[in-house]
Structures are given as structure tokens and as C-alpha cells.
Short mmCIF file of C-alpha atoms and ligand atoms in Angstrom, two decimals:
data_model
loop_
_atom_site.label_atom_id
_atom_site.label_comp_id
_atom_site.label_asym_id
_atom_site.label_seq_id
_atom_site.Cartn_x
_atom_site.Cartn_y
_atom_site.Cartn_z
CA MET F 1 102.52 91.53 104.38
CA GLN F 2 106.59 93.02 103.05
CA PRO F 3 108.79 91.69 106.06
CA SER F 4 110.35 93.89 108.00
CA HIS F 5 113.54 95.35 108.04
CA THR F 6 115.50 93.24 110.86
CA GLU F 7 113.66 90.04 108.83
CA LEU F 8 115.15 91.56 105.73
CA GLN F 9 118.82 91.45 107.31
CA LEU F 10 118.22 88.35 108.31
CA ILE F 11 117.46 86.70 105.19
CA GLU F 12 119.95 88.57 103.04
CA ARG F 13 122.27 87.15 105.82
CA LEU F 14 120.98 83.45 105.00
CA GLU F 15 121.69 84.61 101.97
CA GLU F 16 124.77 85.41 102.03
CA GLU F 17 125.83 82.27 103.87
CA ALA F 18 124.04 80.34 101.62
CA VAL F 19 126.18 81.69 98.79
CA GLN F 20 129.63 80.75 101.24
CA LEU F 21 128.48 77.09 101.09
CA LEU F 22 128.91 76.64 97.86
CA THR F 23 131.63 74.82 96.66
CA PRO F 24 133.35 75.77 93.97
CA SER F 25 131.99 73.56 91.19
CA GLU F 26 128.87 74.78 92.61
CA GLN F 27 129.04 78.02 92.18
CA ILE F 28 130.51 77.85 88.50
CA GLU F 29 127.22 75.92 88.23
CA ALA F 30 125.13 79.05 89.51
CA ILE F 31 126.94 81.02 87.93
CA ALA F 32 126.65 80.07 84.18
CA TYR F 33 123.14 79.49 84.57
CA HIS F 34 122.55 83.62 85.77
CA PHE F 35 125.38 84.59 83.18
CA GLY F 36 123.49 82.50 80.75
CA LYS F 37 120.16 84.30 81.74
CA ILE F 38 122.27 87.75 81.51
CA MET F 39 123.27 86.94 77.64
CA GLN F 40 119.32 86.03 76.74
CA THR F 41 118.20 89.09 78.73
CA LEU F 42 120.69 91.13 75.80
CA GLY F 43 118.43 88.74 73.14
CA LEU F 44 121.97 87.17 72.08
CA ASP F 45 121.40 83.68 70.43
CA MET F 46 122.57 81.09 72.81
CA ASP F 47 122.18 78.24 70.40
CA ASN F 48 125.11 80.13 68.32
CA ASP F 49 128.48 78.46 68.09
CA SER F 50 131.11 81.55 69.43
CA LEU F 51 128.71 81.56 72.15
CA LYS F 52 126.73 78.65 73.50
CA ASP F 53 129.80 78.55 76.03
CA THR F 54 130.22 81.72 77.05
CA PRO F 55 127.77 81.16 80.41
CA MET F 56 130.17 77.92 81.52
CA ARG F 57 133.64 80.05 79.99
CA VAL F 58 132.71 83.35 82.24
CA ALA F 59 131.34 81.37 85.34
CA LYS F 60 135.00 79.11 85.32
CA MET F 61 137.07 82.35 84.93
CA TYR F 62 135.30 84.25 87.54
CA VAL F 63 135.62 81.73 90.54
CA ASN F 64 138.98 79.89 89.41
CA GLU F 65 140.82 83.26 88.06
CA THR F 66 139.22 86.59 88.26
CA PHE F 67 137.20 86.08 91.82
CA MET F 68 139.86 83.07 93.18
CA GLY F 69 140.97 86.11 95.93
CA LEU F 70 137.34 85.57 97.29
CA ASN F 71 138.45 81.69 98.43
CA PRO F 72 140.25 82.12 101.63
CA LEU F 73 141.50 78.44 100.32
CA ASN F 74 143.67 80.02 97.98
CA ALA F 75 145.61 81.95 100.16
CA PRO F 76 148.61 81.92 99.28
CA SER F 77 151.13 79.67 101.34
CA ILE F 78 153.85 81.68 102.87
CA THR F 79 157.89 81.18 103.51
CA LEU F 80 159.73 83.35 106.03
CA PHE F 81 163.45 82.97 106.35
CA ASP F 82 165.96 84.21 108.75
CA ASN F 83 167.68 87.18 107.86
CA ASP F 84 170.60 85.76 108.11
CA TYR F 85 172.71 88.58 106.84
CA LYS F 86 171.23 91.48 108.80
CA TYR F 87 170.31 93.27 106.07
CA ASN F 88 168.41 96.18 108.32
CA GLU F 89 167.00 98.22 105.26
CA MET F 90 164.03 98.91 103.57
CA ILE F 91 163.06 95.52 101.08
CA LEU F 92 161.60 97.14 98.47
CA GLU F 93 159.57 95.13 95.12
CA ARG F 94 158.73 97.26 92.77
CA ASP F 95 156.06 97.14 89.27
CA ILE F 96 154.25 94.07 90.77
CA PRO F 97 151.49 93.36 88.41
CA VAL F 98 147.56 93.83 88.95
CA TYR F 99 144.95 92.96 87.70
CA SER F 100 141.49 93.38 89.69
CA CYS F 101 138.19 94.17 89.07
CA CYS F 102 136.21 96.96 90.25
CA GLU F 103 133.25 96.13 92.44
CA HIS F 104 130.90 99.13 91.18
CA HIS F 105 130.96 98.24 87.12
CA PHE F 106 132.83 94.77 87.19
CA VAL F 107 135.95 95.62 84.81
CA PRO F 108 139.07 95.77 85.41
CA ILE F 109 141.45 97.67 87.13
CA ILE F 110 145.42 97.64 85.84
CA GLY F 111 147.91 98.36 87.41
CA LYS F 112 151.06 98.09 89.39
CA ALA F 113 151.95 98.01 92.98
CA HIS F 114 155.16 98.63 95.08
CA ILE F 115 155.12 96.63 98.27
CA ALA F 116 158.34 97.45 100.73
CA TYR F 117 158.95 96.49 104.25
CA ILE F 118 161.89 96.07 107.00
CA SER F 119 162.89 93.14 108.02
CA GLN F 120 162.47 92.70 111.80
CA GLY F 121 164.82 89.47 111.71
CA GLN F 122 163.32 87.43 109.14
CA VAL F 123 162.40 88.29 105.21
CA ILE F 124 160.28 86.58 103.47
CA GLY F 125 160.38 84.69 99.50
CA LEU F 126 159.96 87.91 96.94
CA SER F 127 157.30 86.03 94.69
CA LYS F 128 155.55 85.66 97.77
CA LEU F 129 154.76 90.00 97.48
CA ASN F 130 153.32 89.06 94.14
CA ARG F 131 151.42 86.04 95.33
CA ILE F 132 149.78 88.19 98.17
CA THR F 133 149.13 90.60 95.63
CA HIS F 134 147.68 88.77 93.25
CA TYR F 135 145.18 87.11 95.84
CA CYS F 136 143.72 90.39 97.54
CA SER F 137 143.37 91.41 93.31
CA ARG F 138 141.45 88.67 92.49
CA ARG F 139 138.31 89.92 93.98
CA PRO F 140 135.71 92.90 93.47
CA GLN F 141 137.88 95.36 94.86
CA VAL F 142 137.90 99.61 95.23
CA GLN F 143 141.24 100.13 94.78
CA GLU F 144 141.87 102.13 98.10
CA ARG F 145 140.57 98.89 99.81
CA LEU F 146 143.34 96.61 98.06
CA THR F 147 145.65 98.57 99.60
CA ILE F 148 144.73 98.72 102.50
CA GLU F 149 144.59 94.44 102.66
CA ILE F 150 147.71 94.09 101.09
CA ALA F 151 149.46 95.94 103.31
CA GLU F 152 147.46 94.39 106.71
CA TYR F 153 147.97 90.98 104.81
CA LEU F 154 152.14 91.39 104.84
CA LYS F 155 151.97 92.63 108.55
CA GLN F 156 150.28 89.68 109.66
CA VAL F 157 151.63 86.94 107.92
CA MET F 158 155.21 88.44 108.76
CA ASN F 159 154.43 90.05 111.80
CA ILE F 160 155.94 94.04 111.53
CA GLU F 161 155.05 96.76 111.37
CA ASP F 162 157.27 98.99 108.46
CA VAL F 163 154.79 98.11 105.75
CA ALA F 164 154.35 100.30 102.75
CA VAL F 165 152.24 99.79 99.80
CA VAL F 166 152.13 101.99 96.59
CA ILE F 167 149.25 101.01 94.01
CA LYS F 168 149.30 102.94 90.04
CA ALA F 169 146.23 102.09 88.36
CA GLU F 170 143.81 102.70 85.61
CA HIS F 171 140.28 101.99 86.16
CA LEU F 172 138.55 100.86 82.49
CA CYS F 173 134.86 101.87 84.40
CA VAL F 174 136.80 105.22 83.78
CA ALA F 175 138.68 104.37 80.54
CA SER F 176 135.65 102.57 78.58
CA ARG F 177 132.62 104.59 79.32
CA GLY F 178 131.24 106.68 81.42
CA VAL F 179 133.66 110.17 80.95
CA ASN F 180 135.22 107.98 78.76
CA HIS F 181 138.98 109.17 79.72
CA ALA F 182 142.01 106.68 78.71
CA GLY F 183 145.02 107.06 80.29
CA CYS F 184 143.64 108.27 83.88
CA GLN F 185 145.62 106.60 86.54
CA THR F 186 144.72 106.60 90.45
CA LEU F 187 147.54 106.26 92.82
CA THR F 188 146.72 104.97 96.53
CA SER F 189 149.34 104.82 98.99
CA SER F 190 148.89 102.33 102.85
CA LEU F 191 151.72 103.79 104.76
CA HIS F 192 152.48 101.91 108.36
CA GLY F 193 155.13 102.24 110.95
CA ARG F 194 158.11 103.92 110.16
CA PHE F 195 157.56 104.43 107.01
CA LEU F 196 154.75 107.25 108.25
CA GLU F 197 158.49 109.02 109.45
CA ASP F 198 159.42 111.86 106.99
CA ALA F 199 162.72 110.21 106.43
CA LYS F 200 162.00 106.58 105.58
CA ARG F 201 158.30 108.21 103.16
CA SER F 202 160.94 110.41 101.31
CA GLU F 203 163.38 107.80 100.48
CA LEU F 204 160.56 105.10 99.74
CA PHE F 205 159.22 107.50 97.56
CA ALA F 206 162.42 108.37 96.07
CA MET F 207 163.40 104.34 95.07
CA LEU F 208 160.06 104.67 93.54
CA THR F 209 160.90 106.55 90.84
CA LEU F 210 164.69 105.17 90.40
ZN1 LIG C 1 134.53 101.11 88.64
#
């Protein structure tokens, strides 16, 4: 007998929870096994010196690098400082490298993020904006959600509303397969608080083109 719809949902949920309970080293072991199976299925010679360590190499890269942002233990530690000099204009960190992974094709999304905020009494170490971007990028992603996640992360850790995130990226699933159009770029923005006002929005985009 086929399981019912709700039973299937339950099975899926239990599987998801079980996956979440795996330690990073258990994840690496499981991914290496399955990636080896994919390579074998493709007809690759797994005894070949050049290929035999690839499953383990890919598994370590997935868990420790490409998808490290799935593990909440890898969240960046954030330090805030008092805004002693009462700087009350926008702070913009531009051209933060983005290396993410398209969740539909598992190929890279490569681009730049620009993050702006207006202090409400505290400032964040500038490199923390890079670390937040890195952490949110290193997951299977779509660019729209990545843009929103970075903005929400910053709003939450700084307890502020005036945050703007703009991302410009190239998707290798568009550039290197399918339509095969290299050089197309996707732009997304997530604007909050005063950045929704025309004046701040114009100032932001003017600063982005400086
Ligand atoms: Zn894609």
C-alpha cells in the first residue's frame, strides 16, 4: 500500500530531522559515499589515482566551505561598538565578494554585495559585514533570498531598521549551461527603514556608482 500524503510528509520530516542531527564528520562521510556513487553512475573509473579521492574532497568542501552556512555553529560572532563620534549618515561597504551556490543546479553564483546601514547608536566592525555575507552565501541559494537574508541578519544583530543590501551576480547556470549566456548579471535589492524613502534610496544608488 502506498503511504498517504500525511505519512509522506511525516517521513520527509523525520528524514530532514535525522539529517540535521548528523555531525559535520558524519555528513562528510555520507556525502563522500553518495558522491562516489554519482561518479560511478557516470561511468568514471574510481580506481584512477586522479579520481579516487574526489568523493571525500567534494564532501569536505561541501560541509566545511560551500555549504558551511547551513550550520548555525558557523554563524559569525558579531561585535558592536558605540558610535562615539555620532556619525549619523549612511555607512556603505561596497564590493563584498559573493560566492554562493544556485540551489536549482548546484553551480556557482559569483558576484558582489553592497551593504549599507544607518547607525542607531552602535556601529558594527566593517569586516563583520563581509562575514555575514559569507555565512548567508554559503548555502544552496537563490539570489533574491540571499539578499533578504543578509538584510534581515544585519537588522537583527544591530537591532536597527535602516538597512539596504544590493547584490549583483552572475549565475553559472545561465552562463555555462542551458542558454549559455555568459556575462549576464542579476541585480537584487532589499531596502528597509529610511532606505525606502526616495532621498536615501537615491543617495544609496548614487554612492554605489561613485
Ligand atoms: Zn540555477
